JSON list of C-alpha atoms in Angstrom, two decimals:
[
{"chain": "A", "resi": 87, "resn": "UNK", "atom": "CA", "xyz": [-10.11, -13.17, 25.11]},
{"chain": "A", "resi": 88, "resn": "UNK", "atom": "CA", "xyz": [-6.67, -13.08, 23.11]},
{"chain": "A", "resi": 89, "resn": "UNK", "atom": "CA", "xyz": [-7.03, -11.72, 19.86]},
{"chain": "A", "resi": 90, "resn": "UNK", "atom": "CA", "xyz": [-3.75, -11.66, 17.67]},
{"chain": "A", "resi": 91, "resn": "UNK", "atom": "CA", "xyz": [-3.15, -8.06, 16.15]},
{"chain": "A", "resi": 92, "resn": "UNK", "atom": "CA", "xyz": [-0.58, -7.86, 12.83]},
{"chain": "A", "resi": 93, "resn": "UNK", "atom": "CA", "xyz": [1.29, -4.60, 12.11]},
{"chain": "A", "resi": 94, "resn": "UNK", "atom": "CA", "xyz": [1.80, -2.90, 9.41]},
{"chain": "A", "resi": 95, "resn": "UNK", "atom": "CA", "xyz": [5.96, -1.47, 9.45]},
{"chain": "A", "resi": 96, "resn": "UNK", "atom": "CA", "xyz": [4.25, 2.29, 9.11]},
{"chain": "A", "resi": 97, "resn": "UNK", "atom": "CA", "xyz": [2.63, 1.54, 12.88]},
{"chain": "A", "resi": 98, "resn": "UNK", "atom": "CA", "xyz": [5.46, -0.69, 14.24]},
{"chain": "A", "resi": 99, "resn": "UNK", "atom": "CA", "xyz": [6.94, 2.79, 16.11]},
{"chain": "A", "resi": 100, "resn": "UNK", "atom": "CA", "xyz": [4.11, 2.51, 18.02]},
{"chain": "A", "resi": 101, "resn": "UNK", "atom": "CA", "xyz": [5.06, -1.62, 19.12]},
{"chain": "A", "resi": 102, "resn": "UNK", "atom": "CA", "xyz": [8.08, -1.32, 19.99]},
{"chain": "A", "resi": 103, "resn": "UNK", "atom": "CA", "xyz": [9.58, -2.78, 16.38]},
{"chain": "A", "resi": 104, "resn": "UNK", "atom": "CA", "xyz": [6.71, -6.21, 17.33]},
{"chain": "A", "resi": 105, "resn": "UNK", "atom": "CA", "xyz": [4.89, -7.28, 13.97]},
{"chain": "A", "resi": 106, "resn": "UNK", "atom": "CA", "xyz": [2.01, -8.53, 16.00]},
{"chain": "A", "resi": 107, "resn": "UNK", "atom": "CA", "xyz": [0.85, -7.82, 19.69]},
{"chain": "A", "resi": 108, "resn": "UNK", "atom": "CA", "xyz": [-2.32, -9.19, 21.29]},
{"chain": "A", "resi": 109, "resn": "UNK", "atom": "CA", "xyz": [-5.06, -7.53, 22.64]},
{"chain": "A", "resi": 110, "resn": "UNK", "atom": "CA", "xyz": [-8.48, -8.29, 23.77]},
{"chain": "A", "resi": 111, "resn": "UNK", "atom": "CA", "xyz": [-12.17, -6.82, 22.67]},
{"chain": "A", "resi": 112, "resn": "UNK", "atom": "CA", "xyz": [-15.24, -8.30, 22.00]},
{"chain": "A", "resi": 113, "resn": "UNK", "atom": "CA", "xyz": [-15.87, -5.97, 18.94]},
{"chain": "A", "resi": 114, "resn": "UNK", "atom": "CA", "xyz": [-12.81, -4.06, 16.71]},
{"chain": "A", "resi": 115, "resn": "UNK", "atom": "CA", "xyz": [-13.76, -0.76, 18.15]},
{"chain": "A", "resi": 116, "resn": "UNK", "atom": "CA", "xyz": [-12.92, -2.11, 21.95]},
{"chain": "A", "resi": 117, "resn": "UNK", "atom": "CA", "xyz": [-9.68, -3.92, 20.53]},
{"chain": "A", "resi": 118, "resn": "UNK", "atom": "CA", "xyz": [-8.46, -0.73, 19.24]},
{"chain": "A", "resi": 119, "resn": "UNK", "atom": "CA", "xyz": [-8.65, 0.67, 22.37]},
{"chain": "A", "resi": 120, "resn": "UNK", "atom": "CA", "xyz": [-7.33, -1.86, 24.68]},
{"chain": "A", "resi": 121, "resn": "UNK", "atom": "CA", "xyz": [-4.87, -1.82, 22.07]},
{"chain": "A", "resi": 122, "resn": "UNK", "atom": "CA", "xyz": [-4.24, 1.76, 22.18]},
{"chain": "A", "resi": 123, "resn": "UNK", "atom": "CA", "xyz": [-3.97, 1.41, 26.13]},
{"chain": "A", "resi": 124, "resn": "UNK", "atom": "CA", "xyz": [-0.73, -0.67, 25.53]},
{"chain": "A", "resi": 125, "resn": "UNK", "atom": "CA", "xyz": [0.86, 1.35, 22.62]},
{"chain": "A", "resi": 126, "resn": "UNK", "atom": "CA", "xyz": [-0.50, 4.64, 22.83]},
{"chain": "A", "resi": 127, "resn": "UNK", "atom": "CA", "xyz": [-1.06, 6.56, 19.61]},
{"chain": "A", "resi": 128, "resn": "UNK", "atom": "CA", "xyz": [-2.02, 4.06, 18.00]},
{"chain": "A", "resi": 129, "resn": "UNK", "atom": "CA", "xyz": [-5.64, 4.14, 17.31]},
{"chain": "A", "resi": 130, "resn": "UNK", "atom": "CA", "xyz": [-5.57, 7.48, 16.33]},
{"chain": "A", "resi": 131, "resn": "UNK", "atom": "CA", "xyz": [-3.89, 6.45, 12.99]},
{"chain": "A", "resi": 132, "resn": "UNK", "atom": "CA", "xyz": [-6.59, 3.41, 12.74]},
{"chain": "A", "resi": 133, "resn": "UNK", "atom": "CA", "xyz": [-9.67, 5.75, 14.04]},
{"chain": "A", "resi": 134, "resn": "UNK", "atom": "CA", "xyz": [-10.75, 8.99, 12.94]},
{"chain": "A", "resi": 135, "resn": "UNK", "atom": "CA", "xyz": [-11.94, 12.01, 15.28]},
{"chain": "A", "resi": 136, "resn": "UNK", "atom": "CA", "xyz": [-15.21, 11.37, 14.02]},
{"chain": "A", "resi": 137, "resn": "UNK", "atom": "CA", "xyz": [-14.91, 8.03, 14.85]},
{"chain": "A", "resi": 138, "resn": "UNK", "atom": "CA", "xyz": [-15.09, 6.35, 11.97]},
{"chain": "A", "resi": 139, "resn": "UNK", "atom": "CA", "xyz": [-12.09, 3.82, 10.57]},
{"chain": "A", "resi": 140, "resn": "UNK", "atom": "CA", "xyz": [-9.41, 5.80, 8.52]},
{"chain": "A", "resi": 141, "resn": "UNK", "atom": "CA", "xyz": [-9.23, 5.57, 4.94]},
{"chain": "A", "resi": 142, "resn": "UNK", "atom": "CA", "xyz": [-5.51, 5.30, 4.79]},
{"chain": "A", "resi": 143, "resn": "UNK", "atom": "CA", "xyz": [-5.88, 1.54, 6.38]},
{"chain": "A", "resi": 144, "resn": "UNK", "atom": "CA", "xyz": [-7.04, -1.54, 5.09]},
{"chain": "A", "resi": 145, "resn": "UNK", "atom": "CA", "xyz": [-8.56, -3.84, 8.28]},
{"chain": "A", "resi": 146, "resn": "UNK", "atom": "CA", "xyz": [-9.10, -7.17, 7.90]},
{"chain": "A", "resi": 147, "resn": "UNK", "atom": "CA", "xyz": [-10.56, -9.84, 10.58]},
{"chain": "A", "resi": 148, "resn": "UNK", "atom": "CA", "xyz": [-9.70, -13.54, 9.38]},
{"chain": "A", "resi": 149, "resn": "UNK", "atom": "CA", "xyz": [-9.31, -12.27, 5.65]},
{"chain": "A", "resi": 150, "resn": "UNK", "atom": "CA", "xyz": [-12.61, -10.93, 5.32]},
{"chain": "A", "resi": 151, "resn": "UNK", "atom": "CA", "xyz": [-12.02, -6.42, 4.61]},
{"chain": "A", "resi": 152, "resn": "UNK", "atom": "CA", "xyz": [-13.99, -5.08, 7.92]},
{"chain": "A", "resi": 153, "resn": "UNK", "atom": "CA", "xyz": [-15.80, -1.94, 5.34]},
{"chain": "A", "resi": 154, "resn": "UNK", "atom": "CA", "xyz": [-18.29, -5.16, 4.71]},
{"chain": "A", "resi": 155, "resn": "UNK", "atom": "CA", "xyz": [-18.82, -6.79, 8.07]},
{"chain": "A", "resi": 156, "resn": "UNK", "atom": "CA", "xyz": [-19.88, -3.87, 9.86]},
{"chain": "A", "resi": 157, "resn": "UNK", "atom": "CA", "xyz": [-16.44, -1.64, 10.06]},
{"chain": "A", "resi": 158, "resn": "UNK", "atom": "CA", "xyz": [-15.53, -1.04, 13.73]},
{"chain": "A", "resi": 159, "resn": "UNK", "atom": "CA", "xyz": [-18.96, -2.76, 14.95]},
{"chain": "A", "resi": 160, "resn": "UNK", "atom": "CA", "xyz": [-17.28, -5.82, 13.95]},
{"chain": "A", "resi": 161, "resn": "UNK", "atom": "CA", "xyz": [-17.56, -8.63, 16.20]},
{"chain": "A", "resi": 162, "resn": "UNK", "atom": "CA", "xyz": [-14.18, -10.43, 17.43]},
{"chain": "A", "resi": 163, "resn": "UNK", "atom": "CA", "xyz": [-14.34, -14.09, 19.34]},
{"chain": "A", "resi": 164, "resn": "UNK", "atom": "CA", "xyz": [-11.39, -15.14, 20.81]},
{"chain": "A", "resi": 165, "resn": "UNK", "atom": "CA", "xyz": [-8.72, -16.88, 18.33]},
{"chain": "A", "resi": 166, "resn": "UNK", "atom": "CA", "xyz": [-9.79, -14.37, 15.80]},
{"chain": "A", "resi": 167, "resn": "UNK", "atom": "CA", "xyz": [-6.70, -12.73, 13.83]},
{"chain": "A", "resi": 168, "resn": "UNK", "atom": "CA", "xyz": [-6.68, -9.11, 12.97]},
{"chain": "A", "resi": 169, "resn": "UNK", "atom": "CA", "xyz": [-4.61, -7.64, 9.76]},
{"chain": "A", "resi": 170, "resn": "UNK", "atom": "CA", "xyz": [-3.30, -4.12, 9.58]},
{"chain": "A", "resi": 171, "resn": "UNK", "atom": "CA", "xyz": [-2.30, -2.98, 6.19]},
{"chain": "A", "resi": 172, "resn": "UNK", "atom": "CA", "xyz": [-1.84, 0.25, 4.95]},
{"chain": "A", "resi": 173, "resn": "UNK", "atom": "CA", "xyz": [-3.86, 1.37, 2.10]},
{"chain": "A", "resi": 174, "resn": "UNK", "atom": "CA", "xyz": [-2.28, 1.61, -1.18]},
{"chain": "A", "resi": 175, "resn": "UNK", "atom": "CA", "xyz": [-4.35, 4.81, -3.25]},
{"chain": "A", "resi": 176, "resn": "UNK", "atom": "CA", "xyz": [-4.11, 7.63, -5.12]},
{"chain": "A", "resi": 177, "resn": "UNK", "atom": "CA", "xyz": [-4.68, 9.79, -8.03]},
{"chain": "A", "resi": 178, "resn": "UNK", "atom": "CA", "xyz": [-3.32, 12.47, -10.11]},
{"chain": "B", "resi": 2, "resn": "UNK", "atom": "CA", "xyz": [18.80, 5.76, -6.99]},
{"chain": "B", "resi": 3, "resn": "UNK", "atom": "CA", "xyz": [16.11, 3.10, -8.16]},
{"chain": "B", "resi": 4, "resn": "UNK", "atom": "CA", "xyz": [17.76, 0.63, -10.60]},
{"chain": "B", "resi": 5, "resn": "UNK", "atom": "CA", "xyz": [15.61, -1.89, -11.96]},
{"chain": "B", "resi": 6, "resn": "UNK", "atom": "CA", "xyz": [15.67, -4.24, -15.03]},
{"chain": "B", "resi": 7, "resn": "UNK", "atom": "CA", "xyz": [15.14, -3.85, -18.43]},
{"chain": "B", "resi": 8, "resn": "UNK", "atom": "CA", "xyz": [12.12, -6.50, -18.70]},
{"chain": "B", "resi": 9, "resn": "UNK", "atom": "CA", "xyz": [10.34, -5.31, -14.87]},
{"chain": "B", "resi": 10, "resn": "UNK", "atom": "CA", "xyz": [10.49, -1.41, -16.75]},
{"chain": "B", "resi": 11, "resn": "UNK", "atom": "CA", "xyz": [8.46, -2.84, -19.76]},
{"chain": "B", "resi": 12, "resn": "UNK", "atom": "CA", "xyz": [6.26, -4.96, -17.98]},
{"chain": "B", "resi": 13, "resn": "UNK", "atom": "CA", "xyz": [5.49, -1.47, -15.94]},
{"chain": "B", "resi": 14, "resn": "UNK", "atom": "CA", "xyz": [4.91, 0.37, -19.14]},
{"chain": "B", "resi": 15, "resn": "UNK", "atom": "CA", "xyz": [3.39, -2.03, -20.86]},
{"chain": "B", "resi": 16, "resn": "UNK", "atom": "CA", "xyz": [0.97, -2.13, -17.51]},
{"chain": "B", "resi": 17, "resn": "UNK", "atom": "CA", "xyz": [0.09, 1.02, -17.57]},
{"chain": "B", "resi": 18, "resn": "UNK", "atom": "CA", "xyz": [-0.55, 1.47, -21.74]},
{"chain": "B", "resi": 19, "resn": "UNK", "atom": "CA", "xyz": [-2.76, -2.00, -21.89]},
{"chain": "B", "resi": 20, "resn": "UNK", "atom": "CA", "xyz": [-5.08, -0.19, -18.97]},
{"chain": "B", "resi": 21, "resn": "UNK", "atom": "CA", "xyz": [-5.34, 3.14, -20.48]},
{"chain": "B", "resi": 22, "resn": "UNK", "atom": "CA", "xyz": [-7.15, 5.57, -20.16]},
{"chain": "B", "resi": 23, "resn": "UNK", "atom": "CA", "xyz": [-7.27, 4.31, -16.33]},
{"chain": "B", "resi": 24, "resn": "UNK", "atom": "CA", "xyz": [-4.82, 4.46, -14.32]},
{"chain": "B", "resi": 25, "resn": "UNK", "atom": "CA", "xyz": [-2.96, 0.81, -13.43]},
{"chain": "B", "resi": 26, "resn": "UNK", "atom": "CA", "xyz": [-1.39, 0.14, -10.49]},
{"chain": "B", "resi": 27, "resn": "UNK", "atom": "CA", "xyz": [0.87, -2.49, -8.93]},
{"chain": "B", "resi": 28, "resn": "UNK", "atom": "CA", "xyz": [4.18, -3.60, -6.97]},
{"chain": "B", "resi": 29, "resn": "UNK", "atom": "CA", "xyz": [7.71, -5.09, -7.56]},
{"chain": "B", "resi": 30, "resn": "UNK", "atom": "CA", "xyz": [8.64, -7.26, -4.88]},
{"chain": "B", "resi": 31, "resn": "UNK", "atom": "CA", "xyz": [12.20, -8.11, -3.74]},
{"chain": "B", "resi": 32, "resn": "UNK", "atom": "CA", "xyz": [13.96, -9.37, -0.82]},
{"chain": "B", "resi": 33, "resn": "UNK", "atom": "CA", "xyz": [14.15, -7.57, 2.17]},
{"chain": "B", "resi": 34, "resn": "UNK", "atom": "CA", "xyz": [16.49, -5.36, 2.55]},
{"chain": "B", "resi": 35, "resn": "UNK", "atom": "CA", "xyz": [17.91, -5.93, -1.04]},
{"chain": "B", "resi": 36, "resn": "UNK", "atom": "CA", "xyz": [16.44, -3.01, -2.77]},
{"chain": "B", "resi": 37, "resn": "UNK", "atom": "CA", "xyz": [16.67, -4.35, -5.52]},
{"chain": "B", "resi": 38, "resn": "UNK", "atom": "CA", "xyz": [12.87, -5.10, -7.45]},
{"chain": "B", "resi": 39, "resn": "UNK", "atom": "CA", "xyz": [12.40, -8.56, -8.89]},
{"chain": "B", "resi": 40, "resn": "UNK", "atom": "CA", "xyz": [8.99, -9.86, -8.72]},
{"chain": "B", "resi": 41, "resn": "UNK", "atom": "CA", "xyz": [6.66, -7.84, -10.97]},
{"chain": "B", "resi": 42, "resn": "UNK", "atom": "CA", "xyz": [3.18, -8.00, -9.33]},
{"chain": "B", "resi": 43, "resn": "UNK", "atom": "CA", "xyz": [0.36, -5.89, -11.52]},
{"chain": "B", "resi": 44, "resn": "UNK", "atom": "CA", "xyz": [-2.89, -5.57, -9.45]},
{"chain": "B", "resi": 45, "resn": "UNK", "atom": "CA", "xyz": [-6.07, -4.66, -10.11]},
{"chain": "B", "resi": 46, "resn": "UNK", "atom": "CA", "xyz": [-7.27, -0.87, -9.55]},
{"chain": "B", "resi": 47, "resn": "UNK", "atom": "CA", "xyz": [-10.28, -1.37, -7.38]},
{"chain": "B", "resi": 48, "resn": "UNK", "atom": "CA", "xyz": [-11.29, 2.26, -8.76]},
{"chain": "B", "resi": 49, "resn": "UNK", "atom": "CA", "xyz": [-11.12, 1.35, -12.39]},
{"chain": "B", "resi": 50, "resn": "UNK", "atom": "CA", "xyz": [-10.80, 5.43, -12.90]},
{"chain": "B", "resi": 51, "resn": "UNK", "atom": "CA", "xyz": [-8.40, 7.72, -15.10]},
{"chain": "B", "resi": 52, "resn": "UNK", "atom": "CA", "xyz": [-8.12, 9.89, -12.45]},
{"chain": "B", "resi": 53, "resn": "UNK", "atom": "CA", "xyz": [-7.74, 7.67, -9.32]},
{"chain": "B", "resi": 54, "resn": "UNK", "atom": "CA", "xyz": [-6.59, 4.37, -8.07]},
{"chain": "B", "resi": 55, "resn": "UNK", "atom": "CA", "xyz": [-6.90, 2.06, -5.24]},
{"chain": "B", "resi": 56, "resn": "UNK", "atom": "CA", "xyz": [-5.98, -1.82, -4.30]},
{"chain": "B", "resi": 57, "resn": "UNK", "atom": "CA", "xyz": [-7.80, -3.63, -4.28]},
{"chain": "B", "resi": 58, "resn": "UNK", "atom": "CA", "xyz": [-8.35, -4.98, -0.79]},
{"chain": "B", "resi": 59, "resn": "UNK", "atom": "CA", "xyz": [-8.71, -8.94, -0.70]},
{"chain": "B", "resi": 60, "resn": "UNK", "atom": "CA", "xyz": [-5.31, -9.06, -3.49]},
{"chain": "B", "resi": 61, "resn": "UNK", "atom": "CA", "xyz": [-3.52, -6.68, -1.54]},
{"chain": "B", "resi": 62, "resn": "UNK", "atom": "CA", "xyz": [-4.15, -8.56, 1.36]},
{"chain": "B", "resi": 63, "resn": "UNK", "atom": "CA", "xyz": [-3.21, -12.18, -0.39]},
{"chain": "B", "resi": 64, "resn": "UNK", "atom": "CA", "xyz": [0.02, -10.07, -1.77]},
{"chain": "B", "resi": 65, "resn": "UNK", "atom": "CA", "xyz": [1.00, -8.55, 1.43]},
{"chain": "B", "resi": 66, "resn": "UNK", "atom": "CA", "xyz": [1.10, -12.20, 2.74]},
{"chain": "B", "resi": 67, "resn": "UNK", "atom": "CA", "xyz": [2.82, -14.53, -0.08]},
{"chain": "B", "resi": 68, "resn": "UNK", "atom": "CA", "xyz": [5.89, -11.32, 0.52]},
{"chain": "B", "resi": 69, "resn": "UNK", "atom": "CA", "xyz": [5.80, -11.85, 4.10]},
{"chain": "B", "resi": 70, "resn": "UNK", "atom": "CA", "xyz": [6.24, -15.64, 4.05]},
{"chain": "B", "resi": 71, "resn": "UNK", "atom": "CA", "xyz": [8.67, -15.13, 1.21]},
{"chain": "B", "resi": 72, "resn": "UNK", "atom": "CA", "xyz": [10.87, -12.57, 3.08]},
{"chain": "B", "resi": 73, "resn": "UNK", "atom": "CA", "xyz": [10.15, -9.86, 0.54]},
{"chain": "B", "resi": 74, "resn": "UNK", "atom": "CA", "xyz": [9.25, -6.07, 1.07]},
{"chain": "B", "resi": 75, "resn": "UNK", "atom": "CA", "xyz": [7.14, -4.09, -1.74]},
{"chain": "B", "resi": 76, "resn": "UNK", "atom": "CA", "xyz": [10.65, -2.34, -3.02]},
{"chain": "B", "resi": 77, "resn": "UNK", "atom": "CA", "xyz": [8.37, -0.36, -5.97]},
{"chain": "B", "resi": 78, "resn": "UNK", "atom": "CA", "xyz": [4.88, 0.50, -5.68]},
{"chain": "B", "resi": 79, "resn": "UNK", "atom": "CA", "xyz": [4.20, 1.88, -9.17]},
{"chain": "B", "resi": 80, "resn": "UNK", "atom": "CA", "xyz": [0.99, 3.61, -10.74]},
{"chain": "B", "resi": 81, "resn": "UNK", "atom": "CA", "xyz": [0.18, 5.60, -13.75]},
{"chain": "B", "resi": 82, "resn": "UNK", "atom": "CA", "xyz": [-1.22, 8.97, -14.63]},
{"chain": "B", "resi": 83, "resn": "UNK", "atom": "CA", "xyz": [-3.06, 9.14, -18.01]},
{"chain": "B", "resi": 84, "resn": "UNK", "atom": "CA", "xyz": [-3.61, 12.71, -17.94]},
{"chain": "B", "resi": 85, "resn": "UNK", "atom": "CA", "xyz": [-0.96, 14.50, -15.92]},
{"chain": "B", "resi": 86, "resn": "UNK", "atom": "CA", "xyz": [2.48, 14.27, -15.87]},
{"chain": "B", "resi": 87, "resn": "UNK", "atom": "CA", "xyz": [4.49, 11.64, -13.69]},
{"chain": "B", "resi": 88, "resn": "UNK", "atom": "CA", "xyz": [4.61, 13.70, -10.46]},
{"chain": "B", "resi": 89, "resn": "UNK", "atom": "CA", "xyz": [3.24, 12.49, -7.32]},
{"chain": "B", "resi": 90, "resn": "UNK", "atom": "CA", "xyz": [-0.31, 14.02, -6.79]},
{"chain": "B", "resi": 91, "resn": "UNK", "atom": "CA", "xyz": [-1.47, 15.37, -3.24]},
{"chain": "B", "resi": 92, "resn": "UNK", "atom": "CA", "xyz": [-3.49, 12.26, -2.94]},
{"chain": "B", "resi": 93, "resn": "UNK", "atom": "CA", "xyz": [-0.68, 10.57, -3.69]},
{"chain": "B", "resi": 94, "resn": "UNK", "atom": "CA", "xyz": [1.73, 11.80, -0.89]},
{"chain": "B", "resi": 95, "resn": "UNK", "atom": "CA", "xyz": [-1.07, 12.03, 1.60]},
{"chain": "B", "resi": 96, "resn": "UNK", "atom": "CA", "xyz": [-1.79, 7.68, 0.91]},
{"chain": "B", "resi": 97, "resn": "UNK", "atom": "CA", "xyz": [2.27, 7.17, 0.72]},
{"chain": "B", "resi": 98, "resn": "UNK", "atom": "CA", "xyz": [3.02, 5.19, 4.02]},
{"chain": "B", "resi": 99, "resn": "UNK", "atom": "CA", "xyz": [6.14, 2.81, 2.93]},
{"chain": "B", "resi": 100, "resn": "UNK", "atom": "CA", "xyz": [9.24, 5.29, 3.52]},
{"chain": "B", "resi": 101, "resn": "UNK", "atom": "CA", "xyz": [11.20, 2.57, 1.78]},
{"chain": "B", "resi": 102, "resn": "UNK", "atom": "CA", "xyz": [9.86, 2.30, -0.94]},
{"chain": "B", "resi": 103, "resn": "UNK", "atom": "CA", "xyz": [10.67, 2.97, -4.67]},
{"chain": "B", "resi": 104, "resn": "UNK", "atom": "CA", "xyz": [7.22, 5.53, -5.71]},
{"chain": "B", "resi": 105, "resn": "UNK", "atom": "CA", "xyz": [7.07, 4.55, -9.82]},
{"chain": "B", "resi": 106, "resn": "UNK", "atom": "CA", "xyz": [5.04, 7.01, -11.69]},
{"chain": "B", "resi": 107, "resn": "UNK", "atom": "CA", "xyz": [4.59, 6.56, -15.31]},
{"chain": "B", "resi": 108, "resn": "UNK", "atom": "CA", "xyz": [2.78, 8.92, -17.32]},
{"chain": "B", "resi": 109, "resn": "UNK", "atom": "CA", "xyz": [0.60, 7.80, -20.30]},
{"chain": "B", "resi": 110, "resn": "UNK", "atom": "CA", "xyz": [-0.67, 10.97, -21.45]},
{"chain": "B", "resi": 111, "resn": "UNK", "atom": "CA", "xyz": [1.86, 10.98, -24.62]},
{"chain": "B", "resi": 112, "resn": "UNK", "atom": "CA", "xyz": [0.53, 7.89, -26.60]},
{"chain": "B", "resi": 113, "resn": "UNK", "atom": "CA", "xyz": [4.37, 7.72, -28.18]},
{"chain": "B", "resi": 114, "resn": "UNK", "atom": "CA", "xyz": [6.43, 8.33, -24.71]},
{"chain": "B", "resi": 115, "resn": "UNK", "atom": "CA", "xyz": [6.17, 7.36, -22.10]},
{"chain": "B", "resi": 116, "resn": "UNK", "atom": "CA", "xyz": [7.35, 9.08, -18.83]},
{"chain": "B", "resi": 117, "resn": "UNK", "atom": "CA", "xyz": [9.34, 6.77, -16.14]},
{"chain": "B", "resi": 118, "resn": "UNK", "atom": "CA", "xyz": [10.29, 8.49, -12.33]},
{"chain": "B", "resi": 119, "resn": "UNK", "atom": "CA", "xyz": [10.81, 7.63, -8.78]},
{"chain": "B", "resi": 120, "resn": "UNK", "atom": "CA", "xyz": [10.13, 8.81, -5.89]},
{"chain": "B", "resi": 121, "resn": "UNK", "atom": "CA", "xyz": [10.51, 8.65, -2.15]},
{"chain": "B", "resi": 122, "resn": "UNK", "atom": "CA", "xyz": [7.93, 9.75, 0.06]},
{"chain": "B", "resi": 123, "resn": "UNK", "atom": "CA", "xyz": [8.39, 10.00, 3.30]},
{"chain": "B", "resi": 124, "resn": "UNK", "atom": "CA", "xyz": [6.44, 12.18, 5.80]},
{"chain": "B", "resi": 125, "resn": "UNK", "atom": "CA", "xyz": [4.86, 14.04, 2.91]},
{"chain": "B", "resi": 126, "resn": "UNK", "atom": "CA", "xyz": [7.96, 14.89, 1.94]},
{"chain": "B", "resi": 127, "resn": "UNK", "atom": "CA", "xyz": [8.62, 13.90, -2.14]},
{"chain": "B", "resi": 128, "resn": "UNK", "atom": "CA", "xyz": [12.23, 13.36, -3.31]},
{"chain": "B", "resi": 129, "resn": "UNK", "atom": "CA", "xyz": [12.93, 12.33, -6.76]},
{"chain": "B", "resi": 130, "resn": "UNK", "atom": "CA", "xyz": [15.67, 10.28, -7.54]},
{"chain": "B", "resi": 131, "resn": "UNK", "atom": "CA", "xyz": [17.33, 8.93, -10.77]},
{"chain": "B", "resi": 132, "resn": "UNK", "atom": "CA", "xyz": [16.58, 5.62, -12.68]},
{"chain": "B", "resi": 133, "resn": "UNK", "atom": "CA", "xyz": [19.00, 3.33, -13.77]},
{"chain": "B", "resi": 134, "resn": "UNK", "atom": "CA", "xyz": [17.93, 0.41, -16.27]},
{"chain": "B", "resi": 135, "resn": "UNK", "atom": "CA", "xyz": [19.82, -2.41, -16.42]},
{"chain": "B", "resi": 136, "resn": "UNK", "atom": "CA", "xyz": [19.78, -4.23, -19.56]}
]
């Protein structure tokens, strides 16, 4: 199932210049890889070693902020649109 | 070289003084590839903290959008310090992924001055650049 995939310009190296590429998964973690199978490098600056989603991105899945529907357990069904941004933080 | 109007530089300061002693945070949008900031866009700190600051994740996202369909880039991203001077933090550099962008710090530690600079930050590399105000 085609899920569409919008990226940020920080990650667009990684697309070949494309603000949005499709990829298929049936939750976010699988997306990211399948994703990662056509633009290598790329999950590793959505994913941490640990495994867990990096805090320098913001992920969203139809609008909703994945941190509150279950992070990379997410479920995806087909038609769903994924959002990239990068997170804007800091501190002095 | 950031140069930016006279009424966008007070609507920054004024940001950041009406939220102290947190930090505020927000964006000047302009056309893409203009560099030049027009639409002044304060946003919530999600962190609501004098020592740290973070968008909020739902407005960024509706931001992010309205300057996509509009054709506009974030040309400043500006925050304060309340504390500390206007200097990028480590935090700061190690969150910085928009290489062209305009990094605003004001500092509102001096309740009579304030302190206006920019930035780039690119790679973790900080450059600071000079300010022009136009009137």
């Amino acid at each position: 199932m085609a899920i569409e995939v919008r990226i940020p310009t920080i990650l667009r190296t990684y697309t070949g210049g494309a603000k949005s590429v499709e990829a298929t998964g049936d939750t976010l973690d699988q997306l990211f890889t399948a994703l990662d199978a056509q633009h290598p490098g790329v999950r590793g600056r959505l994913v941490t070693e640990e495994g867990a989603l990096h805090r320098f991105v913001n992920v969203y899945v139809n609008d909703e902020d994945v941190r509150f529907t279950g992070a990379l357990e997410t479920k995806l069904s087909d038609g769903d649109s994924v959002t990239i941004l990068p997170a804007v933080a800091g501190g002095s | 070289m950031l140069t930016i109007d006279r009424a966008t530089y007070d609507a920054i300061v004024a940001h950041a003084r009406a939220d102290h002693p947190d930090e505020a945070c927000g964006v000047v949008a302009g056309a893409a590839g203009s560099d030049q900031p027009t639409r002044f866009i304060p946003m919530v700190n999600a962190e609501r903290s004098p020592t740290f600051y973070r968008f909020d994740s739902a407005e960024q996202l509706k931001i992010w959008r309205e300057m996509d369909d509009r054709d506009e880039v974030p040309v400043v991203i500006y925050h304060s310090h309340t504390a500390t001077e206007a200097y990028p933090s480590r935090t700061d550099i190690s969150f910085a992924s928009e290489p062209d962008a305009h990094y605003v710090l004001v500092s509102t530690a001096d309740p009579q001055t304030e302190s206006f600079r920019s930035f780039r930050i690119a790679d973790g590399v900080v450059t600071e650049e000079k300010v022009q105000v136009l009137p």
